[in-house]
Short mmCIF file of C-alpha atoms in Angstrom, two decimals:
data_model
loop_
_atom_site.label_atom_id
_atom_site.label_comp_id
_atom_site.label_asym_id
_atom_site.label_seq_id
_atom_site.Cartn_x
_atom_site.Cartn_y
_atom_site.Cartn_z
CA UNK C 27 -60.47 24.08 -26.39
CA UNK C 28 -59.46 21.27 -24.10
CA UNK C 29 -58.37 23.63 -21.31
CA UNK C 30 -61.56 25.31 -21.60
CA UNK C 31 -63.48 22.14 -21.44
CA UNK C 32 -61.60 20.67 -18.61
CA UNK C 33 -62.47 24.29 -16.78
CA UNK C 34 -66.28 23.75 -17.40
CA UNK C 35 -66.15 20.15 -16.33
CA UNK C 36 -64.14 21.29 -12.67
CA UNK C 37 -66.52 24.08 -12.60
CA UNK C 38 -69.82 21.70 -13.59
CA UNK C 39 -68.48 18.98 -10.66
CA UNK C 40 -67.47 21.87 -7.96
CA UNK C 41 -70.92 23.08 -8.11
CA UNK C 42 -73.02 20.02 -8.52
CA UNK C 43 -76.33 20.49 -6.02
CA UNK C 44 -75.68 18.64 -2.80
CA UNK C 45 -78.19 16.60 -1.32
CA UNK C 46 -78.59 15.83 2.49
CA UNK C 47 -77.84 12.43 3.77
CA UNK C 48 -82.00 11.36 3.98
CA UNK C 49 -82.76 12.88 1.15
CA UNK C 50 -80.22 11.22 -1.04
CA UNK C 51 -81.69 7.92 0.54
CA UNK C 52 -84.83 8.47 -0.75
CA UNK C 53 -84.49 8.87 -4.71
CA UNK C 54 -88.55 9.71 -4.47
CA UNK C 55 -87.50 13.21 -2.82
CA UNK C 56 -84.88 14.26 -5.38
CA UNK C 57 -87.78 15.80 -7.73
CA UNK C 58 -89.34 18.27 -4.79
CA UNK C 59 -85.49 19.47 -3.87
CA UNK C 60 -84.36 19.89 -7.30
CA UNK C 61 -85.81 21.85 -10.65
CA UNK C 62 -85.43 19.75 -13.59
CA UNK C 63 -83.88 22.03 -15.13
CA UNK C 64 -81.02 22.24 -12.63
CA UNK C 65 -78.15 20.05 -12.73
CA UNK C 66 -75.14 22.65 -12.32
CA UNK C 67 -74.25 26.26 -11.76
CA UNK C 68 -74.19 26.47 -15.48
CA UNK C 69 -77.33 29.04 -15.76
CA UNK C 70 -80.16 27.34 -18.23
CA UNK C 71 -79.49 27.51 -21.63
CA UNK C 72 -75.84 27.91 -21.81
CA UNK C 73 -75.21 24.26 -22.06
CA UNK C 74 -75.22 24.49 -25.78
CA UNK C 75 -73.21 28.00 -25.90
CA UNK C 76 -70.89 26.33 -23.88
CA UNK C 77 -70.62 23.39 -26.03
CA UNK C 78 -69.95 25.66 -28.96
CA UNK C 79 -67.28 27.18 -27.66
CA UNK C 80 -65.57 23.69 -26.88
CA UNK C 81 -66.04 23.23 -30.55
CA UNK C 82 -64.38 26.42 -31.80
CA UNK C 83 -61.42 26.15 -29.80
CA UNK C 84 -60.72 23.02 -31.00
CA UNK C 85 -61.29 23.73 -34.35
CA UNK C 86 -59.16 26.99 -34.34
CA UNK C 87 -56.64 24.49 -33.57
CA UNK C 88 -57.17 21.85 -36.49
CA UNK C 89 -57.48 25.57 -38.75
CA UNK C 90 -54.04 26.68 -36.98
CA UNK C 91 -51.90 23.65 -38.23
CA UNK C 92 -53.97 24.11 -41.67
CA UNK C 93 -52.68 27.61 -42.29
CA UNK C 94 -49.16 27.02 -41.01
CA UNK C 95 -49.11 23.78 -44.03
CA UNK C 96 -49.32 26.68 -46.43
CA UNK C 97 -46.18 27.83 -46.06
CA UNK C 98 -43.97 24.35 -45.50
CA UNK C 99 -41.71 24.27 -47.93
CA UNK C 100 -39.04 26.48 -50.19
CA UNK C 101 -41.54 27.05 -52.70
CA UNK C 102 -43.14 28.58 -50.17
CA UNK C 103 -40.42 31.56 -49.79
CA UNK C 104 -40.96 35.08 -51.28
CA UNK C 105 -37.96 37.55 -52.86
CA UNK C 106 -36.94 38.18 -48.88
CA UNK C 107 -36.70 34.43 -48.49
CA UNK C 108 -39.39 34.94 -45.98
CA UNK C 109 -42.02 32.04 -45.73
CA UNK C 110 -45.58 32.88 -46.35
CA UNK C 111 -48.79 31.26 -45.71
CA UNK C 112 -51.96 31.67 -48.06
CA UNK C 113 -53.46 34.82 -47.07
CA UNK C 114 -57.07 32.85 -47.59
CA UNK C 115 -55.79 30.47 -44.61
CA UNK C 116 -54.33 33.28 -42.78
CA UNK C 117 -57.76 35.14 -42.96
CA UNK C 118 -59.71 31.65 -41.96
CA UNK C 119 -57.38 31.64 -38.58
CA UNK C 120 -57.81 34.73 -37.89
CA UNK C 121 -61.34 34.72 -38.64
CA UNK C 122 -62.03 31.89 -36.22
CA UNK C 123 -60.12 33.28 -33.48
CA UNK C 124 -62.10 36.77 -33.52
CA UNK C 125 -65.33 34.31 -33.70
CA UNK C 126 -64.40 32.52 -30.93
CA UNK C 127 -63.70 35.82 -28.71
CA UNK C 128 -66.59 37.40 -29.75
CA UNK C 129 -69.19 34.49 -28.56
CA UNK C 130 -66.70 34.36 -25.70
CA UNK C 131 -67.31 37.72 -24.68
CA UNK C 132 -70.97 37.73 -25.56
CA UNK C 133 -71.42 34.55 -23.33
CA UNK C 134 -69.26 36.27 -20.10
CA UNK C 135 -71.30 39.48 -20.57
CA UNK C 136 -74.12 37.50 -20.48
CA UNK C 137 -73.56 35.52 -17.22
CA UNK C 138 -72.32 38.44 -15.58
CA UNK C 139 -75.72 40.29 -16.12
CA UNK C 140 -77.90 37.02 -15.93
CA UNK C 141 -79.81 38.06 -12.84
CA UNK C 142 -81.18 40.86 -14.51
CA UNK C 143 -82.12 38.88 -17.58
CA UNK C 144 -83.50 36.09 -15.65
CA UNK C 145 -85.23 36.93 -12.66
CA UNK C 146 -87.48 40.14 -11.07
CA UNK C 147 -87.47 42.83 -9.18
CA UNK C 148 -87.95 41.58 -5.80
CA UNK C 149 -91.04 43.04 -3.55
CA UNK C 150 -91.50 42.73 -0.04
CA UNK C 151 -94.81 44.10 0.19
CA UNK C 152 -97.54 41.64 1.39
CA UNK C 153 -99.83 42.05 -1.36
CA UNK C 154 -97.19 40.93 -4.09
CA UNK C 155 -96.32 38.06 -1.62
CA UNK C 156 -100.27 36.74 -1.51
CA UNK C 157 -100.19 37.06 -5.11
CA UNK C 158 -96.89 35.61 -6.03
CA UNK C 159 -98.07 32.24 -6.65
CA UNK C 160 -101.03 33.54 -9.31
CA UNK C 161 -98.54 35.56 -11.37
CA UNK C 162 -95.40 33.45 -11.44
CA UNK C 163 -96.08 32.79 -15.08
CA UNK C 164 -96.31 36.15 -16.49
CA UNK C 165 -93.68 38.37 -14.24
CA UNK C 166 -91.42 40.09 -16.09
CA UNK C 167 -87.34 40.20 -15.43
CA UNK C 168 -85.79 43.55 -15.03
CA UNK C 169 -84.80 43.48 -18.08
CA UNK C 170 -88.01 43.41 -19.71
CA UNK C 171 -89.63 45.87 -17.35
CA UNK C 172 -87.06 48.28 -18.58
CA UNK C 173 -88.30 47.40 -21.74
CA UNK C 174 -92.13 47.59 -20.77
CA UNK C 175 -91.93 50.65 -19.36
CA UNK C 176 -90.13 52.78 -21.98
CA UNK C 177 -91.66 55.64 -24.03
CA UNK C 178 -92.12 54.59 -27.86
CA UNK C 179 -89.62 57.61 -28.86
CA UNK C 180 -87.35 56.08 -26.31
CA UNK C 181 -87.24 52.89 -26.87
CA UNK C 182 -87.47 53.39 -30.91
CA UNK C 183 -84.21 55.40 -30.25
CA UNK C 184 -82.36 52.69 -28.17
CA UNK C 185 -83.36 50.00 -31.20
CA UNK C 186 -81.70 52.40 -34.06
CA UNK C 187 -78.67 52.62 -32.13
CA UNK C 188 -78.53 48.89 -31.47
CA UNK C 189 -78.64 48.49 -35.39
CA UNK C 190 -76.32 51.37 -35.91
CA UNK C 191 -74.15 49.47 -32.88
CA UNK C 192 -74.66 45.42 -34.99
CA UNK C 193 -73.74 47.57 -38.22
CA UNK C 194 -70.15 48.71 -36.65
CA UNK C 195 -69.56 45.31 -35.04
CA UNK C 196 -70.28 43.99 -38.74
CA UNK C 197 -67.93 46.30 -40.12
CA UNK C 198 -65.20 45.56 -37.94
CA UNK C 199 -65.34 42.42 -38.54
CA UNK C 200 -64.66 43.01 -42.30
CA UNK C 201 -61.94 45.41 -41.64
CA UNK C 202 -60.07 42.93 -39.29
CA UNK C 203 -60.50 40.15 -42.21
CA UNK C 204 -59.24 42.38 -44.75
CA UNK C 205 -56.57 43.38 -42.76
CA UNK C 206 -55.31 39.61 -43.41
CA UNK C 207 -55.27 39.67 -46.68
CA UNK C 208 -53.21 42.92 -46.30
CA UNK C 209 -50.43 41.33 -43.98
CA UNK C 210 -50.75 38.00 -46.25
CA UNK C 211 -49.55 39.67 -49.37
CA UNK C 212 -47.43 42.08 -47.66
CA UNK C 213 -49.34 44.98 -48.76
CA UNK C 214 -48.74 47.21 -46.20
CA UNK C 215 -45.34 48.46 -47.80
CA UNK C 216 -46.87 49.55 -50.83
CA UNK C 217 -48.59 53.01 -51.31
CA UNK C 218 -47.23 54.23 -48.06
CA UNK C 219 -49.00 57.39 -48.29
CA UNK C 220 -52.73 58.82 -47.07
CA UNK C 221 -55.23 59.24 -48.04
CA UNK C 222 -53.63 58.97 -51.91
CA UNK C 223 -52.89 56.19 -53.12
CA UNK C 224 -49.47 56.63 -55.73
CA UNK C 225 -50.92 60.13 -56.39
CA UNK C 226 -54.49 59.22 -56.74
CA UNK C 227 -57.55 58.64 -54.35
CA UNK C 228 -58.05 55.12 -56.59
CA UNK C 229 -55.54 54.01 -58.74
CA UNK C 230 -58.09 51.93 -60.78
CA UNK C 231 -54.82 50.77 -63.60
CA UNK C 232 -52.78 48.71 -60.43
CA UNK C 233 -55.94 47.51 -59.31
CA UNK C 234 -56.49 44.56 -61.83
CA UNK C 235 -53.85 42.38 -62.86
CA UNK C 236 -54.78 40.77 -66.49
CA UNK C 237 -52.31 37.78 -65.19
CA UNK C 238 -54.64 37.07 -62.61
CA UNK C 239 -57.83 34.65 -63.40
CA UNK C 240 -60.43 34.34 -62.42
CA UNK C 241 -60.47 38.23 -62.09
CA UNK C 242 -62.25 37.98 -58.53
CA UNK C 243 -58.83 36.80 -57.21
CA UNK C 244 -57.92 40.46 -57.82
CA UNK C 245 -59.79 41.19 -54.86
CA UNK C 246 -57.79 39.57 -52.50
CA UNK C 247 -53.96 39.15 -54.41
CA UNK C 248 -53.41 42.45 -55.85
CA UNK C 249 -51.21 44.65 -53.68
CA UNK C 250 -53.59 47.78 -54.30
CA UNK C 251 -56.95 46.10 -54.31
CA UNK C 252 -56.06 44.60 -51.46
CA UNK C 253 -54.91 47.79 -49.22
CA UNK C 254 -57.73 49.97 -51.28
CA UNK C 255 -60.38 47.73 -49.83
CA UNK C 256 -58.86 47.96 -46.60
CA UNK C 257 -58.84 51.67 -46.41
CA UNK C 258 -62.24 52.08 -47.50
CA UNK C 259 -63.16 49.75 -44.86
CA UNK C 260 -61.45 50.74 -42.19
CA UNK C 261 -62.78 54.45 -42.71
CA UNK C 262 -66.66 53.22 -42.65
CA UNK C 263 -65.95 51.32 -39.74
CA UNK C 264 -64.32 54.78 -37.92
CA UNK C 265 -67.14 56.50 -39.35
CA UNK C 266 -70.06 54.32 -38.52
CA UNK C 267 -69.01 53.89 -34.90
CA UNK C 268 -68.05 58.08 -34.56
CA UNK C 269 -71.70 58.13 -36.19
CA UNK C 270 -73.58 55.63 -33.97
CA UNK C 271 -71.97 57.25 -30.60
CA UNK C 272 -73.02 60.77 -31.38
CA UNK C 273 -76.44 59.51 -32.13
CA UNK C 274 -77.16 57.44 -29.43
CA UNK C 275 -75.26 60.02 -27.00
CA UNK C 276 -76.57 63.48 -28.50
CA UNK C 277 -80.18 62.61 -29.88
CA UNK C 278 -82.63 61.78 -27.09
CA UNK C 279 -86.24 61.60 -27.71
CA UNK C 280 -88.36 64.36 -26.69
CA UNK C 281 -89.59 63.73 -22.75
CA UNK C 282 -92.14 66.15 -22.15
CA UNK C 283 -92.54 65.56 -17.67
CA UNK C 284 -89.76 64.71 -15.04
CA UNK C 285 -91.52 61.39 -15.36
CA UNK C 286 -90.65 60.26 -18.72
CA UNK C 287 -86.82 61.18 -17.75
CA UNK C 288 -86.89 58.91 -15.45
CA UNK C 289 -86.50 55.95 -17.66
CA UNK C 290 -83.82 57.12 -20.46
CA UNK C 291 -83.70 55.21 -23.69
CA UNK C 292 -79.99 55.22 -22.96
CA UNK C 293 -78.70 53.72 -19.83
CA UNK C 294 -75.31 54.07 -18.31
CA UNK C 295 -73.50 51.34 -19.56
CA UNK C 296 -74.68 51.98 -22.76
CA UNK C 297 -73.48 55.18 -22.39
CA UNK C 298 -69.89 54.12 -21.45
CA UNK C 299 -70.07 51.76 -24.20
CA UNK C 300 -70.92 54.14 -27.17
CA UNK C 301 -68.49 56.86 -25.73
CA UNK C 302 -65.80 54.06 -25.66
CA UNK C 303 -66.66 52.71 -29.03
CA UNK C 304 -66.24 55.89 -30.88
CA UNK C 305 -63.22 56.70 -29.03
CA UNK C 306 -61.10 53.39 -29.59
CA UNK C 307 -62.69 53.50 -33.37
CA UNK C 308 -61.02 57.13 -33.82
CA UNK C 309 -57.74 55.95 -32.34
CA UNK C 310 -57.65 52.58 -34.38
CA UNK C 311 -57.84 54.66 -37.59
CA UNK C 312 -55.46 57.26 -36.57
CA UNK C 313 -52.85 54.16 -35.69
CA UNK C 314 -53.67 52.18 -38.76
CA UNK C 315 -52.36 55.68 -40.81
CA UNK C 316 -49.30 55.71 -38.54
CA UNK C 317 -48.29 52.42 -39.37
CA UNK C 318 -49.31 52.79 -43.21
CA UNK C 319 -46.98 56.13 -43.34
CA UNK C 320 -43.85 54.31 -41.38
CA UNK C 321 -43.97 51.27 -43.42
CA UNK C 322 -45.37 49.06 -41.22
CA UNK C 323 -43.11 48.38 -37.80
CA UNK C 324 -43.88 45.40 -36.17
CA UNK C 325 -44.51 47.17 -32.91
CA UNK C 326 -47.11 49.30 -34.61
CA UNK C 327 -48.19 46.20 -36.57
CA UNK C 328 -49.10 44.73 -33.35
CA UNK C 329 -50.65 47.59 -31.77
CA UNK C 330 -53.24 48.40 -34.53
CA UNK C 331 -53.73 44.51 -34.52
CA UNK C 332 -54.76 45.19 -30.95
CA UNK C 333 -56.65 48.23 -31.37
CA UNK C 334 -59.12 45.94 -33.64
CA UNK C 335 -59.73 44.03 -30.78
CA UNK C 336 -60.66 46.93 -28.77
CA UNK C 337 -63.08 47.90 -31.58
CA UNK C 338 -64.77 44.92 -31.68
CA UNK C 339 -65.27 44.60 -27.52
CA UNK C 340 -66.59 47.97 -27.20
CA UNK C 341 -68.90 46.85 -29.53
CA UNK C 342 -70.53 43.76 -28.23
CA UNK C 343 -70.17 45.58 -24.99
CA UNK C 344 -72.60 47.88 -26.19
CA UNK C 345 -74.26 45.89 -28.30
CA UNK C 346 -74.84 43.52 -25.30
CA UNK C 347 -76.24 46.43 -23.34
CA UNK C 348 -78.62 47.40 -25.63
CA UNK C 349 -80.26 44.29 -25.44
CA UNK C 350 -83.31 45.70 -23.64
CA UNK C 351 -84.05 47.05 -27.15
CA UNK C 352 -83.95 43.59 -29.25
CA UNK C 353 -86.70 41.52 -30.49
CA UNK C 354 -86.17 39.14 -27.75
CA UNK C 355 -86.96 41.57 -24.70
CA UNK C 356 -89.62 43.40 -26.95
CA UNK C 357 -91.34 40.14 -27.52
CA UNK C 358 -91.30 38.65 -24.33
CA UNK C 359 -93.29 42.00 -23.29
CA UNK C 360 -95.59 41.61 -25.57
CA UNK C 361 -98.05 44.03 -26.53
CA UNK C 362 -97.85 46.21 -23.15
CA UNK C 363 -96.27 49.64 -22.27
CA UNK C 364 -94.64 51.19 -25.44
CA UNK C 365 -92.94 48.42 -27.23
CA UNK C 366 -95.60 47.13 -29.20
CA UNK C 367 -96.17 50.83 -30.30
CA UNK C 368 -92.32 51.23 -30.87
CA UNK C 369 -92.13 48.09 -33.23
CA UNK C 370 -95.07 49.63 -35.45
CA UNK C 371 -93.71 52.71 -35.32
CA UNK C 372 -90.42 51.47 -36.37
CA UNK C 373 -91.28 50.38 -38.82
CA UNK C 374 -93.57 53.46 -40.96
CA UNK C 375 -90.45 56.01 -39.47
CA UNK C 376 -93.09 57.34 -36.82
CA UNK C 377 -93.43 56.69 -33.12
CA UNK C 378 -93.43 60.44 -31.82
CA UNK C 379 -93.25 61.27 -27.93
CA UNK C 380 -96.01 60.33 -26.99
CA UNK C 381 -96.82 57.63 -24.47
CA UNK C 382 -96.56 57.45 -20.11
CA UNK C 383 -94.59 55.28 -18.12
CA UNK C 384 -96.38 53.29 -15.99
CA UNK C 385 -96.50 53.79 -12.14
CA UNK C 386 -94.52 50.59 -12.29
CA UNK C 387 -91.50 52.36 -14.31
CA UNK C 388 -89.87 54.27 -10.79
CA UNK C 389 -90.02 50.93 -9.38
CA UNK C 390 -87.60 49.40 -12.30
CA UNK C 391 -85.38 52.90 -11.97
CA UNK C 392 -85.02 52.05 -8.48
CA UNK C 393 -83.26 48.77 -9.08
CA UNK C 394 -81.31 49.78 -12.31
CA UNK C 395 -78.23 51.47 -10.33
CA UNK C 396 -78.06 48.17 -8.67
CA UNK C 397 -78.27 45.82 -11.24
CA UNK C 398 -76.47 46.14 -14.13
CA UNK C 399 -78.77 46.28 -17.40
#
């Protein structure tokens, strides 16, 4: 936290707007040179992002030192005379660290493609110059002419695989949890065999310990429980992102002229994103069984503890790309092109194919390849 608040101050103070020698003489002028808004390279509205951030990193630190207390102490040793923290503390740090990566990520991703989101499509043409002035307020940033000018079947298809896309991040995020409470009580060298567990696909009598109360404490202290929940997890997670990338990759909307192909509800990063995320999800389970069947090495430890990472960036990744196809974008249109169509037909399961791009929608394609969306 403090090194990455000392970088944002440098980078804040490197970057401050510079003002010529007259101008800074006359504090009347500072208004005309300057927006308001302006006061860094920071781009507008990242202030409090950034802020965040600060706030997590020094809090992962304060939740560090609280885990590590845990295990001071010989009480503290198990039957190896190994120490061990709580696995509830243990899941807290490593909660907050995959927190504080993820908004990380999300905020780089989103700096990186802030042109697009921010500005539009630049035209040199001398009626869009005469009236510049009259439209400022209502143009559109490449992102949201994207947006505008997609077919309702398109863009309804981009918005299920953005939820199908939030619903694997989501799971992920529970699998990398649980996957605490599995290294916490050590539960990786029990049951070292897939997919039964001691013989049996749930073995429901080693799952509740009548020692343990409250019973809910079962979920997270007993040895089976504990690696049955991660299983389960870890196989929805493989199977949701497998599922979500053959969607979005294999089931395009129906396009009826070259013209409507010209905007796809999947673009390529999207693309590379999905094929990625269902790809590194396959691998993660395969490596997660490896390391279940050879009793849990520490250099496959380490690696699957890796590979969860990898899940969860290909998924923001792509979640992040998809963005064109959230409520944000899709309200900021407003009721133009077919996103107003899309969102009602969302919702009753409808939408069809119907629907033209606008004449405006090669214009947009034109500038995709060399902006990233």
């Amino acid at each position: 936290g403090v090194v990455f608040g000392g970088g944002w101050a440098y980078f804040t103070w490197m970057h401050r707007p510079k003002l010529s020698a007259s101008a800074a003489n006359n504090a009347t002028t500072i208004g005309s040179i300057l927006p308001k808004n302006i006061t860094s390279a920071i781009p507008p509205g990242y202030q409090p992002r950034l802020a965040l951030l600060f706030a997590m990193g020094g809090t992962q630190g304060l939740v560090g030192w609280w885990m590590v207390q845990s295990g001071l102490g010989d009480d503290r040793r198990d039957d190896r005379n190994e120490i061990r923290v709580s696995p509830y503390r243990l899941a807290a740090h490593l909660g907050m660290a995959v927190g504080t990566y993820s908004v990380l990520l999300w905020t780089g991703l989103g700096a990186l493609s802030y042109p697009a989101d921010g500005y539009a499509a630049a035209n040199t043409s001398a009626a869009s110059k005469a009236s510049a002035a009259a439209a400022e307020t209502s143009v559109l940033s490449l992102l949201q002419q994207y947006t505008k000018n997609l077919t309702p079947s398109a863009l309804q298809h981009a918005q299920r695989t953005r939820v199908g896309v939030l619903s694997t991040i989501g799971l992920t995020g529970l699998t990398i949890l649980s996957g605490a409470f599995v290294a916490g009580n050590d539960a990786g060298n029990a049951y070292n065999t897939y997919p039964l567990m001691d013989g049996r696909l749930v073995p429901w009598d080693d799952m509740v310990d009548p020692e343990k109360v409250p019973k809910w404490r079962n979920m997270f202290e007993t040895t089976a429980t504990v690696q049955f929940n991660h299983r389960m997890l870890g196989t929805c997670t493989a199977l949701s992102a497998v599922g979500v990338a053959g969607y979005g990759l294999l089931k395009h909307p129906s396009s009826a002229t070259a013209a409507n192909r010209s905007l796809p509800s999947i673009t390529p990063q999207v693309r590379r994103g999905l094929t990625a995320l269902g790809g590194a999800a396959a691998a993660q389970m395969s490596l997660g069984v490896a390391t279940l069947l050879n009793y849990v090495p520490i250099q496959l430890a380490a690696c699957h503890q890796l590979g969860s990472l990898v899940v969860l960036t290909c998924g923001v990744y792509t979640a992040h790309s998809l963005r064109y196809a959230g409520k944000s974008a899709i309200s900021k249109v407003g009721s133009g092109g077919g996103a107003a169509m899309a969102m009602r037909g969302l919702g009753s399961g409808g939408g069809g194919g119907g629907g033209m791009i606008e004449k405006g929608g090669a214009a947009v394609m034109s500038k995709v390849p060399r902006v990233k969306l």
